[in-house]
XYZ file of C-alpha atoms in Angstrom:
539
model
C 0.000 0.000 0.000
C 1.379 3.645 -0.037
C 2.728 4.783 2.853
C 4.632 8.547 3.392
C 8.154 7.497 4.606
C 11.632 10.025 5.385
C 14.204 10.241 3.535
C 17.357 13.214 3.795
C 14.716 15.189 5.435
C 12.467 15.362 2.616
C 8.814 13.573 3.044
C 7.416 11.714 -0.201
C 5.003 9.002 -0.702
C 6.373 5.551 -1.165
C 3.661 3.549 -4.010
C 3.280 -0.287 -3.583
C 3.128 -2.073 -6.733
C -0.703 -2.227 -6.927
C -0.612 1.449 -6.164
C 1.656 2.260 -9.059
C 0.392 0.284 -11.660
C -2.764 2.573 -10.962
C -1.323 5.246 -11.218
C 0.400 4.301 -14.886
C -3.283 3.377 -15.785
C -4.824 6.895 -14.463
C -1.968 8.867 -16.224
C -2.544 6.041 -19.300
C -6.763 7.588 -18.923
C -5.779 10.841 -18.510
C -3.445 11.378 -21.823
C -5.778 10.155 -23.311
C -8.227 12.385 -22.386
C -6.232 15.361 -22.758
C -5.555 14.433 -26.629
C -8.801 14.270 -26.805
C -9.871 17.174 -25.172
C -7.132 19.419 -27.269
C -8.596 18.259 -30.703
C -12.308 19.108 -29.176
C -13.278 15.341 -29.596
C -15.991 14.310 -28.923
C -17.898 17.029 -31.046
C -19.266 19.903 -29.798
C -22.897 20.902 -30.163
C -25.209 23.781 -28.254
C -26.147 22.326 -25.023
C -22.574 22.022 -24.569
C -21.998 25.655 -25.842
C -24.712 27.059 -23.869
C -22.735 25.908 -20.550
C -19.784 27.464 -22.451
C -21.721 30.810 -23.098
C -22.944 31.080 -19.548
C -18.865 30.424 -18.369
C -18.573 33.515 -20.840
C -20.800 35.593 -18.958
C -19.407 34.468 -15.366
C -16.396 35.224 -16.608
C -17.621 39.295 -17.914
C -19.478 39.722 -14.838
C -22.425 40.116 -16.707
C -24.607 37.050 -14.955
C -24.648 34.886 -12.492
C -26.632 31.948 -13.377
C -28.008 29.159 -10.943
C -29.170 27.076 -13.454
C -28.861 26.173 -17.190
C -30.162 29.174 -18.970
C -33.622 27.934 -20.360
C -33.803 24.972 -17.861
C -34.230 25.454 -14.060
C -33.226 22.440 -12.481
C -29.489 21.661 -13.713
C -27.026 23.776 -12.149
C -23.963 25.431 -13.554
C -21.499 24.553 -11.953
C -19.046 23.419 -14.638
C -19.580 26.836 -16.185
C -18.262 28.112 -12.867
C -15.286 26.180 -12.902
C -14.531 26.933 -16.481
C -14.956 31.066 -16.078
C -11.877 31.942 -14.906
C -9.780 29.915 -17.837
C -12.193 31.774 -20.178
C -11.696 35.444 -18.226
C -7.619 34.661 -19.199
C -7.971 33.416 -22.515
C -11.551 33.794 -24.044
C -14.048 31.417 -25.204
C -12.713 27.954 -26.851
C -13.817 24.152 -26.388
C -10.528 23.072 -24.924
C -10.660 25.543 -22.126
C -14.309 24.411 -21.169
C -13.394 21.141 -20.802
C -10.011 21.171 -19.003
C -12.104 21.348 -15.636
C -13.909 18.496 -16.533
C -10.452 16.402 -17.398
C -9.084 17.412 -14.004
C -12.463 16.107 -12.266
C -11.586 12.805 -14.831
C -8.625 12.608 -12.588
C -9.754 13.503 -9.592
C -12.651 10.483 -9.829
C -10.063 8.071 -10.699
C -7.328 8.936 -7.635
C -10.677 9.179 -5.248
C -12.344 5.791 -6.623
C -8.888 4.181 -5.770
C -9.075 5.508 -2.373
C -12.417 4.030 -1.569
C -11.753 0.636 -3.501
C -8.561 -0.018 -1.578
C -10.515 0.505 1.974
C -13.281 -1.573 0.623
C -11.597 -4.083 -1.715
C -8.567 -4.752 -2.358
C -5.105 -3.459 -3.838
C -5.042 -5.123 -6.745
C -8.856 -5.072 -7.585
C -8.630 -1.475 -6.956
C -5.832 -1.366 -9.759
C -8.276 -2.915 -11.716
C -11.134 -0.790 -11.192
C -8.728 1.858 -12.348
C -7.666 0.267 -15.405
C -11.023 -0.524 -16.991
C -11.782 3.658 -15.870
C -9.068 4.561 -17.738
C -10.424 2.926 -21.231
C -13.338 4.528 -23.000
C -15.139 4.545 -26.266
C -17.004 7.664 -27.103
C -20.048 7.353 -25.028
C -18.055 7.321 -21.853
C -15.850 9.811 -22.711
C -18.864 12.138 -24.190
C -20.127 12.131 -20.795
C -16.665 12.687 -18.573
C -15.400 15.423 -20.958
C -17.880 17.227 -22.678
C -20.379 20.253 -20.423
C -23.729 18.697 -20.833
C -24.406 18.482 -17.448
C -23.487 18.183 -13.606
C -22.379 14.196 -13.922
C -18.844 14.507 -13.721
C -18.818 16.657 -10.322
C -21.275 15.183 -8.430
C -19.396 11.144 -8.756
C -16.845 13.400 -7.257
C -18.656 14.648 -4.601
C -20.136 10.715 -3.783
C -16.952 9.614 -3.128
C -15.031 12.222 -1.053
C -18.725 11.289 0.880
C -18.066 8.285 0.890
C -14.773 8.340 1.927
C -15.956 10.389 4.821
C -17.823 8.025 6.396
C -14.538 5.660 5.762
C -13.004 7.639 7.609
C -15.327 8.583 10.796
C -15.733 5.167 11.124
C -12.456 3.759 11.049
C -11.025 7.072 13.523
C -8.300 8.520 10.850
C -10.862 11.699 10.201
C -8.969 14.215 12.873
C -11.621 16.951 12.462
C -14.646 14.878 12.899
C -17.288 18.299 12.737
C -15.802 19.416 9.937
C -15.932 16.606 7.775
C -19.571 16.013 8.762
C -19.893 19.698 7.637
C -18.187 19.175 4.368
C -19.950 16.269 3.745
C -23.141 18.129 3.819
C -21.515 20.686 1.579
C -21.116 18.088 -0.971
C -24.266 17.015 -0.642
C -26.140 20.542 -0.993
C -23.860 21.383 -4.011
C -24.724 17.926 -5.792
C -28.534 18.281 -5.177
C -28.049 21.919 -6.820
C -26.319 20.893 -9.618
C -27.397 17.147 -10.918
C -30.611 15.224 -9.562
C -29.689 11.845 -11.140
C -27.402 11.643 -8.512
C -30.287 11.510 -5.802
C -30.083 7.929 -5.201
C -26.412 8.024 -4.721
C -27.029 10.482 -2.036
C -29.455 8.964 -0.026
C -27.282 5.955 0.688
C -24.830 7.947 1.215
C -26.631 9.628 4.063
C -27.325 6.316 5.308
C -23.848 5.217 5.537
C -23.152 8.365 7.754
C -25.896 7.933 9.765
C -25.306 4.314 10.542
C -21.403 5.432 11.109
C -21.802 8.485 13.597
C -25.466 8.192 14.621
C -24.692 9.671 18.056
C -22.395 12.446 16.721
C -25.372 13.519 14.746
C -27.331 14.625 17.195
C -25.439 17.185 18.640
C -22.679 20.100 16.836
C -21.728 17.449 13.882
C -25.355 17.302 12.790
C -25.877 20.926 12.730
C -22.593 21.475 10.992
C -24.315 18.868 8.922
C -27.495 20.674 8.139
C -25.698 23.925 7.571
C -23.045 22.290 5.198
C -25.969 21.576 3.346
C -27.769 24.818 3.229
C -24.430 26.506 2.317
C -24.563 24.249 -0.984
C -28.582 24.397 -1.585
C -27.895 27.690 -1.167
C -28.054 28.983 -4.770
C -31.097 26.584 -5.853
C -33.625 27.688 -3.243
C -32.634 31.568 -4.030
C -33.553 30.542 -7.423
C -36.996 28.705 -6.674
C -38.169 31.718 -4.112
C -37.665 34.152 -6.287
C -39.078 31.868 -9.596
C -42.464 32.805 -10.835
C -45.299 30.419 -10.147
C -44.837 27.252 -12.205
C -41.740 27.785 -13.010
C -39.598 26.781 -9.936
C -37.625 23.547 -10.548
C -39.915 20.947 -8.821
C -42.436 21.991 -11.147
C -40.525 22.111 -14.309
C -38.758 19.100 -13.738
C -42.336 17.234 -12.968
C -43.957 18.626 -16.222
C -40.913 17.484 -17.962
C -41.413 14.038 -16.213
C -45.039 13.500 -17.339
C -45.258 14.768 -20.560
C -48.098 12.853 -22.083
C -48.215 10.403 -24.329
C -47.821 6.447 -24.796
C -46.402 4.551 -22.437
C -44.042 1.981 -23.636
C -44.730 -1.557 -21.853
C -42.464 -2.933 -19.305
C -40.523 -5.356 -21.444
C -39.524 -2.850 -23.909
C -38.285 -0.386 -21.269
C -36.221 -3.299 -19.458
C -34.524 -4.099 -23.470
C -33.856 -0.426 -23.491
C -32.752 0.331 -20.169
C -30.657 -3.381 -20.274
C -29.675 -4.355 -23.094
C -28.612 -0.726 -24.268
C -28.102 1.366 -21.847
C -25.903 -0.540 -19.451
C -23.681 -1.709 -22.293
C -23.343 1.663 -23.703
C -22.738 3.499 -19.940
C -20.322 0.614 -19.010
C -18.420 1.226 -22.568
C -18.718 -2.010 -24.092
C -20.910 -0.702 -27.224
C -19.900 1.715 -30.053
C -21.694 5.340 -29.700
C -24.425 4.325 -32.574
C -25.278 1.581 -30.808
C -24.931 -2.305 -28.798
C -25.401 -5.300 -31.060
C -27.862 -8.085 -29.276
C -24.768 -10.507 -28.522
C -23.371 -6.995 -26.714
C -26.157 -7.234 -24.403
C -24.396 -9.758 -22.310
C -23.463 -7.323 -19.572
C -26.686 -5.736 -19.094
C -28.483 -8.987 -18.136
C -25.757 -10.136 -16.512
C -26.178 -6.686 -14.159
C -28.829 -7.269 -11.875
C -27.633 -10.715 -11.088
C -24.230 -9.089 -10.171
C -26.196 -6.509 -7.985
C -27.923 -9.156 -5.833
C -25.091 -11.632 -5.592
C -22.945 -8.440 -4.465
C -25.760 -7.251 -1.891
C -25.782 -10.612 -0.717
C -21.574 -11.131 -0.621
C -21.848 -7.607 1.550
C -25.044 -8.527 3.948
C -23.185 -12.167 4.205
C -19.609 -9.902 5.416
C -21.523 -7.683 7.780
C -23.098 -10.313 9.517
C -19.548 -12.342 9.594
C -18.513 -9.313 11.064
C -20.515 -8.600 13.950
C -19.362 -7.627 16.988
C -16.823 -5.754 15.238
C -15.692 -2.613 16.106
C -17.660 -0.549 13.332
C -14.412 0.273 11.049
C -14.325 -3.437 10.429
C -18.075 -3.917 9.389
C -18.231 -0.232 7.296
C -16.526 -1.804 4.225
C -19.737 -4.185 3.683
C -21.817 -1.162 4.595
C -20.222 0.834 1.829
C -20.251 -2.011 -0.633
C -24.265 -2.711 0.053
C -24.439 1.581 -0.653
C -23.332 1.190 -3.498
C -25.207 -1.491 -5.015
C -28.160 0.338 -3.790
C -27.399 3.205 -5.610
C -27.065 1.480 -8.431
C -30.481 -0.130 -8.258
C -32.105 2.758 -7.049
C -30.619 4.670 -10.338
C -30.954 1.747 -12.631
C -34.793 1.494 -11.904
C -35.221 5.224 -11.938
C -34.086 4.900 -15.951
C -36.119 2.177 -17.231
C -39.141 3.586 -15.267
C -38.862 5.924 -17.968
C -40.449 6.473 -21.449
C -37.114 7.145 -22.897
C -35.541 4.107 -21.889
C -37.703 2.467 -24.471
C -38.341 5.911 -27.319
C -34.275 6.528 -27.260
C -32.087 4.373 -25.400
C -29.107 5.802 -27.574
C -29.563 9.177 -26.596
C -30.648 8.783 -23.111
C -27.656 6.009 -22.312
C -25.845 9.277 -20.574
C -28.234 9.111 -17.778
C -26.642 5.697 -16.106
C -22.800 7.043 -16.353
C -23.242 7.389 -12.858
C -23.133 3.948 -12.875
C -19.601 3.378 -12.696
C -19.569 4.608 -9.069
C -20.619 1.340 -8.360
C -18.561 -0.513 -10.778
C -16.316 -1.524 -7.114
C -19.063 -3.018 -5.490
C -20.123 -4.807 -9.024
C -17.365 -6.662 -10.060
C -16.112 -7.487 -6.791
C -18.139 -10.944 -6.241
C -16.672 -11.771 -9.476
C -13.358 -10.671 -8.051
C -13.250 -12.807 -5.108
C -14.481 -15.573 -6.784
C -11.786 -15.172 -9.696
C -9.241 -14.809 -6.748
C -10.269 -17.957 -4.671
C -9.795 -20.106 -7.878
C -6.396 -19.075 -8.512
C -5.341 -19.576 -5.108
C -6.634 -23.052 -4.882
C -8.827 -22.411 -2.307
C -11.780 -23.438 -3.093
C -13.497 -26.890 -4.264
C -14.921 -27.927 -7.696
C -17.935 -25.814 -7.210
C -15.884 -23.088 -6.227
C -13.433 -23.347 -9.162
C -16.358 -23.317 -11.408
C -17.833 -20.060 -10.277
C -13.787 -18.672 -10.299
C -13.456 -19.849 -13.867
C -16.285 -18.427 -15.008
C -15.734 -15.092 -13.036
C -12.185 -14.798 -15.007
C -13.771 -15.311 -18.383
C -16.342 -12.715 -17.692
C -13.796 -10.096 -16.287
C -11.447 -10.680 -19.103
C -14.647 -10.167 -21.324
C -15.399 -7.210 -20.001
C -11.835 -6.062 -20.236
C -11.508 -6.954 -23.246
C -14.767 -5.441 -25.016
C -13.947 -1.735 -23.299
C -10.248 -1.891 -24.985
C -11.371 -3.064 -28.061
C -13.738 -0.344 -28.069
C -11.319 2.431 -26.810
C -8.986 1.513 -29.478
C -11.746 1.305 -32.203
C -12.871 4.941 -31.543
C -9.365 6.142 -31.301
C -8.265 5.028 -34.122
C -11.154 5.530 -36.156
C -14.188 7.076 -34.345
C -12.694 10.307 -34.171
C -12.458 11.337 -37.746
C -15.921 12.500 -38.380
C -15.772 14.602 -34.637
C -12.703 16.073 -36.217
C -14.390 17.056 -39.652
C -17.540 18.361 -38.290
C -16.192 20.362 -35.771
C -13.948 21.924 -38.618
C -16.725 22.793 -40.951
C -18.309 24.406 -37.783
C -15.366 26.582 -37.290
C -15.673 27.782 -40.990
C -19.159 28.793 -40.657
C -18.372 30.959 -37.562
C -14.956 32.478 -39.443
C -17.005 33.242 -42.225
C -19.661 34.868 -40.835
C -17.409 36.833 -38.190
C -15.412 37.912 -41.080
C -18.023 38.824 -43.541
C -21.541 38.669 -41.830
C -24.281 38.465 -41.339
C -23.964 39.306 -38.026
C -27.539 39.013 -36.621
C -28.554 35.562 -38.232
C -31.313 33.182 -37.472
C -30.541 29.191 -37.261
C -31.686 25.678 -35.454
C -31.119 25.084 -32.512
C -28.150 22.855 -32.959
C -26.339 25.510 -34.922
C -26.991 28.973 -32.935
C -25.423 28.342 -29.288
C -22.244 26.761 -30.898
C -22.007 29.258 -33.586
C -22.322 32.205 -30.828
C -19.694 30.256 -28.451
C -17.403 29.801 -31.297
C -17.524 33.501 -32.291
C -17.217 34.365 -28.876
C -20.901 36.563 -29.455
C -19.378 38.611 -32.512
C -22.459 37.027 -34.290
C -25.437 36.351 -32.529
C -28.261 33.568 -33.462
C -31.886 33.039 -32.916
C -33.425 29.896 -33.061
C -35.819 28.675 -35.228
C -37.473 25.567 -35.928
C -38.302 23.907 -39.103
C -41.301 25.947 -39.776
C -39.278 29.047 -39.622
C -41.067 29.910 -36.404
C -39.310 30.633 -32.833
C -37.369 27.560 -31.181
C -35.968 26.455 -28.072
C -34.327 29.799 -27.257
C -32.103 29.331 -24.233
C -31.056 33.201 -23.481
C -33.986 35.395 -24.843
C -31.560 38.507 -24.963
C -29.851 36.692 -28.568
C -33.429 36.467 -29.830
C -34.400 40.046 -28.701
C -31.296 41.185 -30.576
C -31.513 39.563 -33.546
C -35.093 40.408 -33.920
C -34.017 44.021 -33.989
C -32.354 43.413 -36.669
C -33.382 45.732 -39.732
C -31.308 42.877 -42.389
C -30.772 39.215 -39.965
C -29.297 36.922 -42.125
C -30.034 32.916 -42.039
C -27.725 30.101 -41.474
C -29.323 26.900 -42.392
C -28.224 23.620 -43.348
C -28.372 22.627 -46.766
C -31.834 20.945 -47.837
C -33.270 21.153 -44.487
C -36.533 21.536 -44.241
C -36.089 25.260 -43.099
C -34.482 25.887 -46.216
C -36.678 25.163 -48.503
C -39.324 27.244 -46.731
C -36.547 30.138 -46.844
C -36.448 29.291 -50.185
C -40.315 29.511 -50.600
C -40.760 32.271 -49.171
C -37.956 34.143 -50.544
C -38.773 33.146 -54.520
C -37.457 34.593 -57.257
C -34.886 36.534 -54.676
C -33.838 33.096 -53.227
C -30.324 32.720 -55.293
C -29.880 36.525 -54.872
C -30.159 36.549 -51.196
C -27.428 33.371 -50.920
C -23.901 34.824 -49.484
C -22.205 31.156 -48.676
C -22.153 27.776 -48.731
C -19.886 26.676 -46.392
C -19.566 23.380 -43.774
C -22.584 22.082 -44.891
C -24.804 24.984 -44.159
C -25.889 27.779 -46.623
C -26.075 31.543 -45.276
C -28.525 33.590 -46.674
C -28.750 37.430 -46.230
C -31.912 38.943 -47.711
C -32.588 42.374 -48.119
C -35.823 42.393 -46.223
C -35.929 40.247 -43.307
C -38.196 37.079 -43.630
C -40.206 36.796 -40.123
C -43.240 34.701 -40.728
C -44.717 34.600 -37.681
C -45.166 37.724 -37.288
């Protein structure tokens, strides 16, 4: 294990082998990443951009927004860590998604922590090692601003490792870590909901670890840790206007009417696709059937690892409680995962768009330790020779699935790497094109879709400003209604549309004989078109 030693006065850590093949993994994950990140791979698009443009006005001092502008129940605070790289050195993809590398990092070093105390050395190297692979859906969601995912597995696990701590007496300031672990949990509320179930056994764990000290200064340190990092989202909701506060917008999201997909098609969705695809195991278009194999193997991993940990806490009793909080942990964790997993496939979208909605269970791999480790032990037994015929069986079979799943994840790391990230490369050039042109020549004040306007004002850095309109040519999904405001203003707004869309040719249409006469460029797949009268149908 690490351990600091003394040597000519100077203090440095000392790695174990198991600790320092981790770390050659986590650099391994890491340089990846960063290559990645440099060449703005995976593609950008606008949600990601409008997280960009809200760093952009952190960064100006011209807002300071709680939540996703246009959406009031995701908080911002990736925009927040990204603001002051921007302040230095202006808008640009790599810059909004360094933060997110270093919380890459910070997730593996943490999830090593918490898998040695639980686990094992070696298994934690493991855990690391399949972490540090990743095809484009897992990377998509660990590098790319779409959401409050990345920070809030962070936040689990220094949580986690709390309680680790308290209950095994090497937490010095016992208050304050019950205050900070509040913190976490008020800024992870404010800033990503899917993480909900992750908190509420996390709460457990502390509860069950320092019961007693909760009832006196810890708890209120505690409850005011918590209110410190709510703070921002119930601001936000007293001040909202009726209907509009986040409980409200997030239920009317939640029950939008319509069909409801039957049980067995949500389970092949939520399963059979979405698993695979959060665990890495599936290109980003998609899992073939025979790559379903992990998802139903899942839940019978979940309850052979709740009952491995209920099994070591009762083998353990009478323990002093830093012996038993290992199985407590592990049993968190697998209810987490349950609790998250159900969540999904209780859901329409599980079923409608499993491809799209995948990035919902990436908080999965906080319970990828408590997973794989009855497969672990099992795998370990064998090898040792511990075990009889039964038990080499199960160890057998635990190796060939490991290696499997090992196996799969590279192959589909290496795949996108050497191959996958082509068309992110090409697309994200012809975007850059559009936005030189037009910052160069004009239009300045254009209309577009959504997916073009909040990238093209990011990548401008607002020298041209877009509204968004829909395929009608009628108003969009506009995220900050000042853009739309300004453009509408506008005595000659120009129009940036892809080629042969469907808001084209009503451009076209409407335009007529003027149509060729109002084109200025064709460039990166869109066409820009710059009328001399402005074209506002729905007005």
């Amino acid at each position: 294990m690490s351990q600091p030693v003394r040597k000519r006065g100077r203090w440095r850590p000392q790695l174990d082998r198991p600790a320092l093949v981790a770390l050659l993994f986590g650099l391994a994950g890491v340089g990846y990443r960063l290559v990645l990140t440099l060449h703005t791979v995976p593609v950008s698009n606008s949600d990601e951009a409008t997280f960009g443009l809200a760093a952009l006005h952190i960064a100006q001092g011209r807002e300071l927004p709680v939540f996703l502008y246009g959406q009031r129940y995701m908080g911002v605070l990736e925009s927040y860590l990204a603001a002051p790289l921007i302040a230095v050195a202006g808008p640009g993809w790599p810059l909004l998604r360094l933060p997110l590398l270093l919380l890459y990092a910070l997730f593996l070093w943490l999830i090593h922590r918490l898998t040695r105390r639980i686990g094992s050395p070696w298994f934690a190297t493991g855990i690391v090692g399949l972490l540090a692979l990743g095809g484009e859906r897992v990377v998509r969601d660990q590098l790319t601003a779409v959401g409050g995912r990345p920070e809030v597995k962070v936040a689990v696990l220094l949580m986690l490792l709390i309680a680790v701590g308290l209950a095994r007496g090497t937490v010095r300031h016992r208050r304050l870590a019950v205050g900070l672990f509040g913190l976490l949990a008020g800024v992870s509320v404010w800033s990503d909901w899917l993480i909900l179930p992750y908190l509420a056994v996390a709460a457990l764990v502390l509860a069950w670890v320092a019961r007693r000290e909760l009832l006196g200064w810890a708890g209120a340190l505690l409850l005011a840790g918590f209110a410190v990092g709510i703070a921002p989202m119930i601001r936000d909701n007293l001040l909202a206007p009726p209907g509009e506060d986040s409980l409200s917008v997030f239920r009317e999201i939640s029950t939008k009417a319509g069909p409801t997909p039957p049980w067995s098609r949500r389970l092949d969705g939520g399963l059979l696709e979405g698993v695979p695809l959060a665990a890495g195991l599936c290109p980003v278009d998609g899992c073939a059937r025979w790559q379903g194999w992990f998802g139903l193997l899942y839940p019978v991993l979940l309850a052979v690892a709740a009952a491995l940990a209920v099994l070591a806490y009762r083998r353990a009793a009478g323990a002093p409680r830093g012996e038993r909080v290992g199985p407590v942990v592990h049993l968190a964790l697998v209810v987490g995962a349950a609790l998250t997993l159900l969540s999904y496939v209780r859901s329409p979208l599980a079923a409608t768009s499993p491809l799209d909605n995948a990035r919902y269970l990436s908080v999965l791999q906080l319970s990828l330790p408590a997973v794989l480790w009855p497969l672990w032990v099992a795998a370990v037994a064998c090898w040792r020779g511990t075990v009889g015929a039964f038990g080499r069986l199960a160890g057998a079979l635990s190796t060939a699935v490991l290696a499997a799943l090992a196996a799969t994840t590279l192959v589909v790391t290496v795949l996108f790497a050497a191959t996958g990230t082509a068309a992110s490369r090409i697309e994200e050039r012809q975007a850059r094109d559009l936005a030189d042109t037009l910052r160069a020549g004009g239009p300045r004040e254009v209309y577009g879709d959504y997916w073009t306007c909040n990238r093209l004002i990011f990548n401008t850095a607002e020298a041209v400003v877009c509204a968004v309109l829909d395929g009608d040519l009628t108003p969009g999904q506009n995220r900050y209604p000042a853009y739309w405001r300004q453009v509408g203003r506008a005595d000659r707004p120009g129009y940036v549309l892809a080629a042969d869309s469907a808001a084209e040719r009503r451009l076209r249409r409407l335009l007529g004989d003027r149509a060729d006469a109002a084109l200025v460029a064709d460039v990166g797949g869109y066409r820009v078109y710059h009328p001399q009268t402005p074209v506002r149908p729905w007005r």
